[in-house]
Short mmCIF file of C-alpha atoms in Angstrom, two decimals:
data_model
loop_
_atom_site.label_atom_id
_atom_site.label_comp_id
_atom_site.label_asym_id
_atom_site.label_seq_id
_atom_site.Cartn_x
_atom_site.Cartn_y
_atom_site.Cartn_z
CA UNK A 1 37.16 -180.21 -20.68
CA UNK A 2 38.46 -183.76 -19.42
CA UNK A 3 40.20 -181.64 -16.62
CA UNK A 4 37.49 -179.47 -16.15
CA UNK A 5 35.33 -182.96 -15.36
CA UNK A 6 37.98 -184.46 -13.24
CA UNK A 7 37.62 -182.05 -10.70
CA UNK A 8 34.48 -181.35 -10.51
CA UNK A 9 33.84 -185.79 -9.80
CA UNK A 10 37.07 -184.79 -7.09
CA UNK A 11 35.18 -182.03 -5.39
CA UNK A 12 32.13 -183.81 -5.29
CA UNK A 13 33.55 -186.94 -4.04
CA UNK A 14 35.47 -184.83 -1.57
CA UNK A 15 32.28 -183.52 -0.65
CA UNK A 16 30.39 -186.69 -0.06
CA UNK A 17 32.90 -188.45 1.60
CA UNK A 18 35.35 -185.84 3.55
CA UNK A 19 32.57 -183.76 4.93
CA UNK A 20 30.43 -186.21 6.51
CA UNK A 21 33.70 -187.10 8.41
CA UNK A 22 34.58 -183.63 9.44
CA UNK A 23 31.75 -183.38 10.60
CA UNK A 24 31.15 -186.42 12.71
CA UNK A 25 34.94 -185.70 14.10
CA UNK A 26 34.50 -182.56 14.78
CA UNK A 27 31.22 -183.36 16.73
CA UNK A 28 33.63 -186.37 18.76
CA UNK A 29 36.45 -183.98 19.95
CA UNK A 30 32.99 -181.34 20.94
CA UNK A 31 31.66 -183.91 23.04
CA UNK A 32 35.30 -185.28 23.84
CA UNK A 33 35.99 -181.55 25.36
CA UNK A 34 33.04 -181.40 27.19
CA UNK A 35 33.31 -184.63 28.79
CA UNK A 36 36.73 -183.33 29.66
CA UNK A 37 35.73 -180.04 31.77
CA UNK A 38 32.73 -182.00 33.19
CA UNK A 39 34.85 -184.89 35.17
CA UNK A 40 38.04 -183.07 35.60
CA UNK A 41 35.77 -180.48 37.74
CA UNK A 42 34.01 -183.51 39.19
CA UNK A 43 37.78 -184.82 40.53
CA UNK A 44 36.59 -188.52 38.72
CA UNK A 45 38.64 -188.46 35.97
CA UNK A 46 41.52 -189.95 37.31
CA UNK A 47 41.56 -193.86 36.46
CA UNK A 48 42.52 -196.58 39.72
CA UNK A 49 43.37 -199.50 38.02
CA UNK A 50 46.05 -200.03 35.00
CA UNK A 51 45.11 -197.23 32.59
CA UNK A 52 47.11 -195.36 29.91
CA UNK A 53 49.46 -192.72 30.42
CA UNK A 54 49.66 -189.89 27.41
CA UNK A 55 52.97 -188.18 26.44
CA UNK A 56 51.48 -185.14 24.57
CA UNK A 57 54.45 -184.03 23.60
CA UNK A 58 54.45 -187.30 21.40
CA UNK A 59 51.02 -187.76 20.27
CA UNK A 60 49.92 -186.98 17.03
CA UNK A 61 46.23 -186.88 17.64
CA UNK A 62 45.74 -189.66 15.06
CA UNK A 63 43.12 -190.75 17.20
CA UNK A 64 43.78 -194.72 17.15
CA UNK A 65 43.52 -194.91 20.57
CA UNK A 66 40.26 -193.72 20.66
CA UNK A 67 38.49 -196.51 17.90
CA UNK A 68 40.15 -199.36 19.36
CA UNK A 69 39.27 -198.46 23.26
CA UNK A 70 35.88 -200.45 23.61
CA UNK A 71 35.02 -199.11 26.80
CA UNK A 72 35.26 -195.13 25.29
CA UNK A 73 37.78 -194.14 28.07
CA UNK A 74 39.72 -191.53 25.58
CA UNK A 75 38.83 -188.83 23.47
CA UNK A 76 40.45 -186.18 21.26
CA UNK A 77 40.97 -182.85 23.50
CA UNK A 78 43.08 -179.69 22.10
CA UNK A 79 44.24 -182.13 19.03
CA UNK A 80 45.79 -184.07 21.33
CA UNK A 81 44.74 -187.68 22.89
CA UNK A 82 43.05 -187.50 26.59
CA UNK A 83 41.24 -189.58 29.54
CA UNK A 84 37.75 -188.55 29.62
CA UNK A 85 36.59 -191.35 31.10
CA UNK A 86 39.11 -192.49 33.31
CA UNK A 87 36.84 -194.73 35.79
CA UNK A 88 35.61 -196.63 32.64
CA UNK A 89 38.98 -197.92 32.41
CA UNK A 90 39.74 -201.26 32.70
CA UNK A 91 43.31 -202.29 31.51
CA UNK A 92 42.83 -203.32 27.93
CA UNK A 93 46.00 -201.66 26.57
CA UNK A 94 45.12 -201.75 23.05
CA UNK A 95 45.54 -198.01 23.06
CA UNK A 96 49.36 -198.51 23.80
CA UNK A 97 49.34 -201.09 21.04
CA UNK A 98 47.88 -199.26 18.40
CA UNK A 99 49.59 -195.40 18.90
CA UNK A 100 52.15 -195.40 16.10
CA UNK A 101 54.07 -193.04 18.08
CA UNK A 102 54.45 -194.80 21.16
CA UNK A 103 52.87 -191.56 22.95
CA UNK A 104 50.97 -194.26 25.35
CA UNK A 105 52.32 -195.79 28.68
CA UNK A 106 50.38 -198.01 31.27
CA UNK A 107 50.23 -196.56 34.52
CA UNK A 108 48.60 -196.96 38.01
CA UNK A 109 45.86 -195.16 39.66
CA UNK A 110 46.52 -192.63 42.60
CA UNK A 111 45.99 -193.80 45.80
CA UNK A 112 43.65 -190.85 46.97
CA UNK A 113 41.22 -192.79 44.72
CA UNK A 114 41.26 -196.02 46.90
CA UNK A 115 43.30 -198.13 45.03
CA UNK A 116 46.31 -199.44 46.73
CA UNK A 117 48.46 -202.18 44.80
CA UNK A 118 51.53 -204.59 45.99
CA UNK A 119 54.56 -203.66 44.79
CA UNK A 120 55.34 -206.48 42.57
CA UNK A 121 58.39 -207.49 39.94
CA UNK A 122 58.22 -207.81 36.42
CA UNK A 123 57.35 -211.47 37.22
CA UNK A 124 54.66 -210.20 39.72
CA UNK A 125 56.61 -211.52 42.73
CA UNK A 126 55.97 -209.11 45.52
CA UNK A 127 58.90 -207.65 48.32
CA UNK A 128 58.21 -211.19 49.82
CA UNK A 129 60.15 -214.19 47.76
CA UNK A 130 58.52 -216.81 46.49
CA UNK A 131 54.88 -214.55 47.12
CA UNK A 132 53.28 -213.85 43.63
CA UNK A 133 50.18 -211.26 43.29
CA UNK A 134 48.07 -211.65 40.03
CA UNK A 135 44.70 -210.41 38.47
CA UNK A 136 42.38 -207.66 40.04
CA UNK A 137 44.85 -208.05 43.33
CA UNK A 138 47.95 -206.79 41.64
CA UNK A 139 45.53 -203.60 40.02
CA UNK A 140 44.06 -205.22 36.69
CA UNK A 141 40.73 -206.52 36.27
CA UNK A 142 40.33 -207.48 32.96
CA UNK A 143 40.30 -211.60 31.61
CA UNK A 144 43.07 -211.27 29.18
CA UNK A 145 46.03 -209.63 31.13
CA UNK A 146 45.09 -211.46 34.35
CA UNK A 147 45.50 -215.05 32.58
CA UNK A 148 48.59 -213.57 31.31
CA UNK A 149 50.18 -212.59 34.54
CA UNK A 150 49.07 -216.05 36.06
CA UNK A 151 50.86 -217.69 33.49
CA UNK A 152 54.07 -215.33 33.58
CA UNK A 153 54.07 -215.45 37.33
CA UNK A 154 54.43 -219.53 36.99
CA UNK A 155 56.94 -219.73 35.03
CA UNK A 156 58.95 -217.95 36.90
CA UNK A 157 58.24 -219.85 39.77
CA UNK A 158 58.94 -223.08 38.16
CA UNK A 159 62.10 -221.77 37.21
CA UNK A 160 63.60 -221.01 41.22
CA UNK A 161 64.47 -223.67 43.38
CA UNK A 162 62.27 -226.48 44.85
CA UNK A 163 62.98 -227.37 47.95
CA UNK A 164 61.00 -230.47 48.27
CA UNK A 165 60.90 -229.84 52.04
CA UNK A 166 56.72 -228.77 51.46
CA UNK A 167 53.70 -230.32 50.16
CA UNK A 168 53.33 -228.46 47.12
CA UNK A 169 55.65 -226.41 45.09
CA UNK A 170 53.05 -223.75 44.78
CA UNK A 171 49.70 -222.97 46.32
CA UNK A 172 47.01 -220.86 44.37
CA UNK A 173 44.89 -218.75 46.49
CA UNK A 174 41.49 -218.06 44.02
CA UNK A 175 39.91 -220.16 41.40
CA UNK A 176 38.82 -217.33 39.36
CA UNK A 177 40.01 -216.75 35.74
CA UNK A 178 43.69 -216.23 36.99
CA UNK A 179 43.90 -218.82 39.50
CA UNK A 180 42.40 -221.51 37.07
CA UNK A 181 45.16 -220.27 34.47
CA UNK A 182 47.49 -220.39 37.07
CA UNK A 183 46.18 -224.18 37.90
CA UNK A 184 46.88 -224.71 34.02
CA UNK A 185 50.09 -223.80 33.43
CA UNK A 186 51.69 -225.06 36.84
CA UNK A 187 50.36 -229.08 35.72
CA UNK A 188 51.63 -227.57 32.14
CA UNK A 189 55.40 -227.81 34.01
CA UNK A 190 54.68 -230.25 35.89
CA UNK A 191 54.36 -228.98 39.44
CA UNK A 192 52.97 -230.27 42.78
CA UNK A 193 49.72 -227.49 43.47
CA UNK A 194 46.77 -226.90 44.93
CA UNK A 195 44.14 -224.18 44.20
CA UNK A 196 42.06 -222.74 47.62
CA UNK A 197 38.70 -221.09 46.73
CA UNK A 198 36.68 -219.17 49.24
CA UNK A 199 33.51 -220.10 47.38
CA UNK A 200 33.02 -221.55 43.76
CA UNK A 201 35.02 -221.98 40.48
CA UNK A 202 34.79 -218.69 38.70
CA UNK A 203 35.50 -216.50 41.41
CA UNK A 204 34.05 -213.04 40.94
CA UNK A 205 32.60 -214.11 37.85
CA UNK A 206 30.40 -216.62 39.43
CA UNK A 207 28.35 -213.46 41.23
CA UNK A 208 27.57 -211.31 38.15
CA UNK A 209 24.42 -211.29 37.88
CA UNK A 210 22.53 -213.86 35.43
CA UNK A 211 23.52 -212.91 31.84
CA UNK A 212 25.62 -210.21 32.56
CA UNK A 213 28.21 -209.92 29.31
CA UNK A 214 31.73 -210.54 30.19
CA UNK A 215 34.22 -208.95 27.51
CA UNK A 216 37.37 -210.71 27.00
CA UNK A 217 40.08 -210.86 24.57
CA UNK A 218 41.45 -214.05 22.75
CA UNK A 219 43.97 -215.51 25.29
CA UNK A 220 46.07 -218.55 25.03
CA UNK A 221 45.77 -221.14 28.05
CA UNK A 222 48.24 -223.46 28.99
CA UNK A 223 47.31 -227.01 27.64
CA UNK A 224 43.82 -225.99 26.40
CA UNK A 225 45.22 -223.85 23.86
CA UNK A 226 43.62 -220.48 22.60
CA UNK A 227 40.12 -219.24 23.86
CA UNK A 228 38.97 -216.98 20.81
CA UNK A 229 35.42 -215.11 22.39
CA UNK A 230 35.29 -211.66 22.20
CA UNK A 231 32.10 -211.61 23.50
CA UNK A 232 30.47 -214.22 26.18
CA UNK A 233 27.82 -214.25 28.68
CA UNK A 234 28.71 -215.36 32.43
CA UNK A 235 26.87 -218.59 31.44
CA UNK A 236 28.86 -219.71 29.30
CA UNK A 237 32.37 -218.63 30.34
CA UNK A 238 31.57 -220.52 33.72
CA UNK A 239 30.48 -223.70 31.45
CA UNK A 240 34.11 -223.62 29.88
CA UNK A 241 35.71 -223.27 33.30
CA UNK A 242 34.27 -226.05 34.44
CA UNK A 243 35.04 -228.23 31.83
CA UNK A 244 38.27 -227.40 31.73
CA UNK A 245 38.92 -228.07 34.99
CA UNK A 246 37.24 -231.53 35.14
CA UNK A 247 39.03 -232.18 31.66
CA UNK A 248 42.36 -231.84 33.06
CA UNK A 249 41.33 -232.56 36.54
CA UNK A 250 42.82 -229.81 37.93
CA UNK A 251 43.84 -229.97 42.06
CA UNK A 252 40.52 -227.26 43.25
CA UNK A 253 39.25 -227.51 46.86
CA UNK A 254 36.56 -225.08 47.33
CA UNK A 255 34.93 -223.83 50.15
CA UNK A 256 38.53 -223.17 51.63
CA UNK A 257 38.72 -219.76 52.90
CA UNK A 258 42.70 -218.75 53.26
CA UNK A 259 42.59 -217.52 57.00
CA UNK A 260 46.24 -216.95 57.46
CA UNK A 261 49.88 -217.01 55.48
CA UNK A 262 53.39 -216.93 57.13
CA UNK A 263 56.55 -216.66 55.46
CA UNK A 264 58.89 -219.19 57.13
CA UNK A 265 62.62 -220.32 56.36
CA UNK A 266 61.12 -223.43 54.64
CA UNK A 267 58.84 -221.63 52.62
CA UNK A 268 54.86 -220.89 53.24
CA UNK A 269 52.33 -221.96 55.72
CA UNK A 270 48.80 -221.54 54.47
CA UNK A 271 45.82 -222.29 57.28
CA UNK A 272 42.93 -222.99 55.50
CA UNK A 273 39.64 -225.03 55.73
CA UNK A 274 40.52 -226.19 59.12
CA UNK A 275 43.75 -227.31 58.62
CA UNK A 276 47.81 -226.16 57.77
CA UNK A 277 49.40 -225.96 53.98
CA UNK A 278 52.55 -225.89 53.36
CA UNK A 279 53.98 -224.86 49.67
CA UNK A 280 57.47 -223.67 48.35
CA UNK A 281 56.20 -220.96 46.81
CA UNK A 282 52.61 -218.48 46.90
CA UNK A 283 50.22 -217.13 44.09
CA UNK A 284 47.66 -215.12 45.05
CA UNK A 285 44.48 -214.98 43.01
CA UNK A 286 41.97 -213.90 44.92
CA UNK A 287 40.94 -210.52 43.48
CA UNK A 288 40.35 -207.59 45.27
CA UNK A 289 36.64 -208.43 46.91
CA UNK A 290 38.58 -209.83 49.58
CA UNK A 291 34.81 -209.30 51.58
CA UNK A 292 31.86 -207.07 50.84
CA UNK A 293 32.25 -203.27 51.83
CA UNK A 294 29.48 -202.86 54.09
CA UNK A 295 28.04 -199.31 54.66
CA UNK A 296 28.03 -199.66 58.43
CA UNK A 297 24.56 -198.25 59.05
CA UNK A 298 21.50 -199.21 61.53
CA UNK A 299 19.76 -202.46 59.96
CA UNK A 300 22.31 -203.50 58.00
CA UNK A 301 22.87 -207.13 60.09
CA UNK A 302 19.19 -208.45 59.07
CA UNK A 303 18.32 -211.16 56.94
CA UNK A 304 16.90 -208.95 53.79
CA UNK A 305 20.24 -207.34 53.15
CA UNK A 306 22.75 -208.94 50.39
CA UNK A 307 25.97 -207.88 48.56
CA UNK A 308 25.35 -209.71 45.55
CA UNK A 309 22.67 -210.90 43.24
CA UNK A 310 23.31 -214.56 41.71
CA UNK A 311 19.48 -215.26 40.03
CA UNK A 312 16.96 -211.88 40.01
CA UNK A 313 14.08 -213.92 38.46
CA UNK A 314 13.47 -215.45 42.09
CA UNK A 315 12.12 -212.09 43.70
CA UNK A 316 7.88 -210.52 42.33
CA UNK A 317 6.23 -208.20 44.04
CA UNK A 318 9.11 -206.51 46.04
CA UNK A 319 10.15 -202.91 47.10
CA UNK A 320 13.91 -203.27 46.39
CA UNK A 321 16.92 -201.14 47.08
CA UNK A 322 19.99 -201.41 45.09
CA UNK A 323 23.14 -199.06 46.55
CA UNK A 324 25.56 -197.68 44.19
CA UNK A 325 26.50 -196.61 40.92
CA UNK A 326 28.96 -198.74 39.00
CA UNK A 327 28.25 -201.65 36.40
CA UNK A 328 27.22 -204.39 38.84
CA UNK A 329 24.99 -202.23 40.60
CA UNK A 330 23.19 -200.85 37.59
CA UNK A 331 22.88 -204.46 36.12
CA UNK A 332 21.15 -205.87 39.33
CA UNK A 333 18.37 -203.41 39.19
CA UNK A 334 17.92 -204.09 35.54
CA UNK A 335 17.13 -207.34 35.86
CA UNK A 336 15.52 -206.94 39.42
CA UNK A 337 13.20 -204.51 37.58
CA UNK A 338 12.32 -206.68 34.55
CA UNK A 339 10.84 -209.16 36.67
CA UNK A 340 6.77 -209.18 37.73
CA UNK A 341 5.69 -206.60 40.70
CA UNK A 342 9.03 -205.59 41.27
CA UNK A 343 9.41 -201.66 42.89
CA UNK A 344 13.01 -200.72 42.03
CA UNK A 345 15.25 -197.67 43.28
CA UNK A 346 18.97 -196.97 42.90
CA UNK A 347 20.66 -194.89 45.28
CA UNK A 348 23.95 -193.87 44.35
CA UNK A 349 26.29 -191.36 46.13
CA UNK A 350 26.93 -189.01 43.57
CA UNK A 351 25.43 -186.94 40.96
CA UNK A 352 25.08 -188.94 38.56
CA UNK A 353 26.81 -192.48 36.92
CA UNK A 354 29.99 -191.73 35.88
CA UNK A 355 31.62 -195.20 35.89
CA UNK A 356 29.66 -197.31 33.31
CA UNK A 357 29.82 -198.98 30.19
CA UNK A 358 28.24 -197.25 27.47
CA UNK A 359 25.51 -199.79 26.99
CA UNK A 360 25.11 -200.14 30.41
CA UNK A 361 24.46 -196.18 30.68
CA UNK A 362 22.09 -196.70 27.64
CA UNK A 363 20.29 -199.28 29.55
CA UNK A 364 19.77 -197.27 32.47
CA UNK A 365 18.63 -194.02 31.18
CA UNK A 366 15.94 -195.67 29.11
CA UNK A 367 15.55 -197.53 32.52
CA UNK A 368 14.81 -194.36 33.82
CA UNK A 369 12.82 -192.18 31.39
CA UNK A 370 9.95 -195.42 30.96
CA UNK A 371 9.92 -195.40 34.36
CA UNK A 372 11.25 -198.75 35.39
CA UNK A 373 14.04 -197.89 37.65
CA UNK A 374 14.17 -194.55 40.08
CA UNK A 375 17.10 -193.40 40.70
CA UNK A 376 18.18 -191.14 43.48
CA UNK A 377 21.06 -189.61 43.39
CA UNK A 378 23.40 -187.18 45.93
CA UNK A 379 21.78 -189.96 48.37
CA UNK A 380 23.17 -192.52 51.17
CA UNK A 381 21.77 -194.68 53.34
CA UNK A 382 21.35 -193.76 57.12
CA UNK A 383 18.86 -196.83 58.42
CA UNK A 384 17.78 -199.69 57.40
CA UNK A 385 14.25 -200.99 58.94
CA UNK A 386 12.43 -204.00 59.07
CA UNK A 387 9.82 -202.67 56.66
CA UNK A 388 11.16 -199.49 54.95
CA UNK A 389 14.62 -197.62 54.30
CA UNK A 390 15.54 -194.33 55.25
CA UNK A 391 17.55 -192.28 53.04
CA UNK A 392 19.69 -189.10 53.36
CA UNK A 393 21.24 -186.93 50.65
CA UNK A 394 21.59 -183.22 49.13
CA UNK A 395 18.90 -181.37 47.35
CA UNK A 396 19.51 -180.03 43.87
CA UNK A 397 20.48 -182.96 41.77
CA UNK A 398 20.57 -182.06 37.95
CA UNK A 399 20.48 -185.55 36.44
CA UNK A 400 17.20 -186.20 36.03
CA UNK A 401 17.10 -188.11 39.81
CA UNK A 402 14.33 -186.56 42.95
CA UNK A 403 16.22 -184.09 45.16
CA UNK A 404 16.09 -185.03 48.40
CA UNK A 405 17.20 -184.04 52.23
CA UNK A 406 15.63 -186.72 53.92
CA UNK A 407 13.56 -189.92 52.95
CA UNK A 408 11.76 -193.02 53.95
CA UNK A 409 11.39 -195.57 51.38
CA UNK A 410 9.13 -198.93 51.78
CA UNK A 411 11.12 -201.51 51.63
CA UNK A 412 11.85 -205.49 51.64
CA UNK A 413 15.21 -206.05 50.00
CA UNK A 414 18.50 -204.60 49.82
CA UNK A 415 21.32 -205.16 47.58
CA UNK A 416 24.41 -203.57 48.28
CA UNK A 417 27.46 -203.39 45.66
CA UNK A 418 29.81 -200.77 47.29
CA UNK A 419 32.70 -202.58 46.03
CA UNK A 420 34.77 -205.24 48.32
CA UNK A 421 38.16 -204.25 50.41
CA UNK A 422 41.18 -204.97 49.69
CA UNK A 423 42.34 -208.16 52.16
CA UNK A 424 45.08 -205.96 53.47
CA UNK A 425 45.11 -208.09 57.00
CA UNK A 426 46.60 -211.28 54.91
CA UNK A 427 48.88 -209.32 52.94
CA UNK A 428 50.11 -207.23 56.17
CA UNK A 429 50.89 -210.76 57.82
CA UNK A 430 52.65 -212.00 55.00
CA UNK A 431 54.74 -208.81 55.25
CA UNK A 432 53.95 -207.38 51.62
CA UNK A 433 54.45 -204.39 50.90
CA UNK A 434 52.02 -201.92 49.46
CA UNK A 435 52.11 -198.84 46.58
CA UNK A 436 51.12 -195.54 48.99
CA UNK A 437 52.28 -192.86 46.55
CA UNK A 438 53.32 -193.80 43.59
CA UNK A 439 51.65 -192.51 40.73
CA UNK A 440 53.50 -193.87 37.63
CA UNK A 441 54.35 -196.96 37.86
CA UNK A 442 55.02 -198.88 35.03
CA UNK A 443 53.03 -202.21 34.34
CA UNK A 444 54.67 -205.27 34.44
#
């Protein structure tokens, strides 16, 4: 009878516990699958930056990868682990971490997405000696591995030669989270440096717009010593930046755009801010926003046309247009549309978003059904007027978005977040070269 009790508590035990998670994982790999078909037909599903690379001749389907990626890049597809995201992808590598098999590789993009990278050594020193490419430049975008590579990339130049025929040992080009880590660990060994920044300290960071939440993972800095948030707003990673590098007084000019670099037998010749550098050795930090992509239409030169947002509570009462469909983008018209009077439309390219963050998606659909945002998609720009915006695109969009062929929009603002190019001229005159077909390139 004991027996007979034992196994009915086991069954029903079994039942409250094992079926509930059946049931959610078998709704997962569902959605996983159909998230699958729906970008591999779109051509999107391809990542461009560091992403993971799945042997599925090794994978277990253990799914591990797919609870620890936080941006929900990979799903369970055939019992075996897949991209269905790939453009959410951002270079976290905790997938490869976790996969007790070691089934997962990091790999580069394909260039027929837009995304060329240096070449670059394990100590991210590109073809050129004594040149160094780190952060979004050298193909990843995220806090962590950037400060990482800064730091890596340092050392190694600390450990060549110096010829003491230069200024400075080594030159930063970017005060963003790698070049400040950079800054760090080159006073850490006690080099002669200098940072350059185009703009302001925090780099791309400083033009998110207000609040937008950064994601980072705990990273160790040189002479500061670990920075443990998982979770910050710009605000206040831009507050620690700062006060890290009047703590340390750290060697930043800003407002020095890098206008040229030449390799010489001496070392490197930097003309910036109206006058010549010279340095032993070359990091560059600048990210891949070398400038603004523009769209190249009618209109586009006046006043009431930006590429980034810094503060959306200054503008009530506006018709605004924000072009394209990625996080940035998607954030600016959220907060552009949460302030008094404000008309605001997206109009993005494609069919629908396909490259945010989930709660950035969230966001934007509830955006959408209350009414708050308009979205058009399958639409581009064709003219931009003093008073109104003109708008081409394709009929037929299923996503929720007015079909369109042709359309003129009132109009007094324009934001524009079509990504930035790559600042291929400096790297062509430095003689670097660049990844054109490679499409498995191991990380360094």
């Amino acid at each position: 009878m004991e027996s007979l009790y034992t196994y009915i508590i086991f069954f029903v035990l079994l039942g409250i516990i094992g079926v509930p998670h059946w049931i959610r994982a078998a709704r997962h790999r569902r959605e996983s699958e159909e998230k699958f078909k729906k970008f591999s037909k779109g051509g999107i599903l391809t990542p461009v930056t560091l992403h993971p690379q799945i042997d599925l001749l090794t994978c277990i389907g253990c799914a591990s990868c797919v609870k620890v990626c936080p941006e929900n890049v990979l799903g369970i597809v055939q019992g075996r682990a897949a991209i269905i995201h790939g453009l959410r992808c951002v270079g976290h590598s905790l997938c490869a971490e976790v996969c007790p098999v070691g089934a997962i590789t990091l790999s580069f993009g394909t260039p027929k997405e837009g995304m060329e990278i240096p070449y670059y050594s394990e100590h991210h020193e590109t073809n050129v000696e004594g040149l160094y490419v780190v952060g979004e430049l050298g193909g990843i975008g995220l806090i962590r591995n950037a400060v990482t590579q800064s730091i890596k990339a340092v050392e190694h130049a600390a450990g060549g030669r110096r010829s003491g025929l230069n200024e400075y040992d080594v030159l930063i080009v970017g005060a963003g989270p790698a070049g400040l880590a950079a800054a760090l660990a080159a006073q850490s060994k006690g080099l002669r440096y200098v940072v350059l920044e185009q703009d302001t300290i925090g780099g791309t960071i400083y033009h998110y717009p207000r609040q937008k939440l950064v994601l980072t993972s705990p990273v160790e800095l040189p002479l500061h010593g670990a920075l443990k948030m998982s979770e910050i707003t710009k605000e206040e990673l831009l507050g620690i930046w700062e006060s890290i590098v009047k703590g340390f007084k750290l060697h930043i000019l800003t407002n020095h755009k890098v206008e040229d670099l030449k390799k010489t037998e001496k070392g490197f010749v930097v003309r910036a801010g109206g006058k010549e550098w010279t340095s032993d050795r070359v990091l560059l930090a600048l990210g891949r926003r070398g400038s603004p992509r523009k769209l190249g239409v009618p209109g586009e030169e006046q006043p009431k046309v930006a590429y980034k947002l810094i503060e959306a509570k200054t503008y009530h009462h506006k018709h605004i247009l924000v072009v394209g469909g990625g996080d940035s983008a998607v954030e600016a018209a959220l907060g552009l549309a949460s302030q008094t009077g404000n008309t605001v439309t997206i109009s993005y390219r494609r069919e629908g978003f396909v490259r945010l963050k989930e709660k950035n998606e969230q966001r934007i659909q509830e955006a959408m059904s209350s009414g708050k945002v308009s979205v058009l998609f399958n639409s581009t720009v064709s003219e931009i007027k003093a008073e109104s915006i003109v708008l081409a695109g394709q009929a037929g969009s299923t996503t929720g978005s007015a079909s369109l062929t042709a359309r003129e929009l009132p109009n007094d603002l324009v934001f524009i977040f079509a990504g930035g190019e790559l600042p291929g001229e400096l790297l062509k005159k430095a003689g670097v070269r660049l990844r054109t077909s490679e499409v498995s390139d191991k990380a360094a």
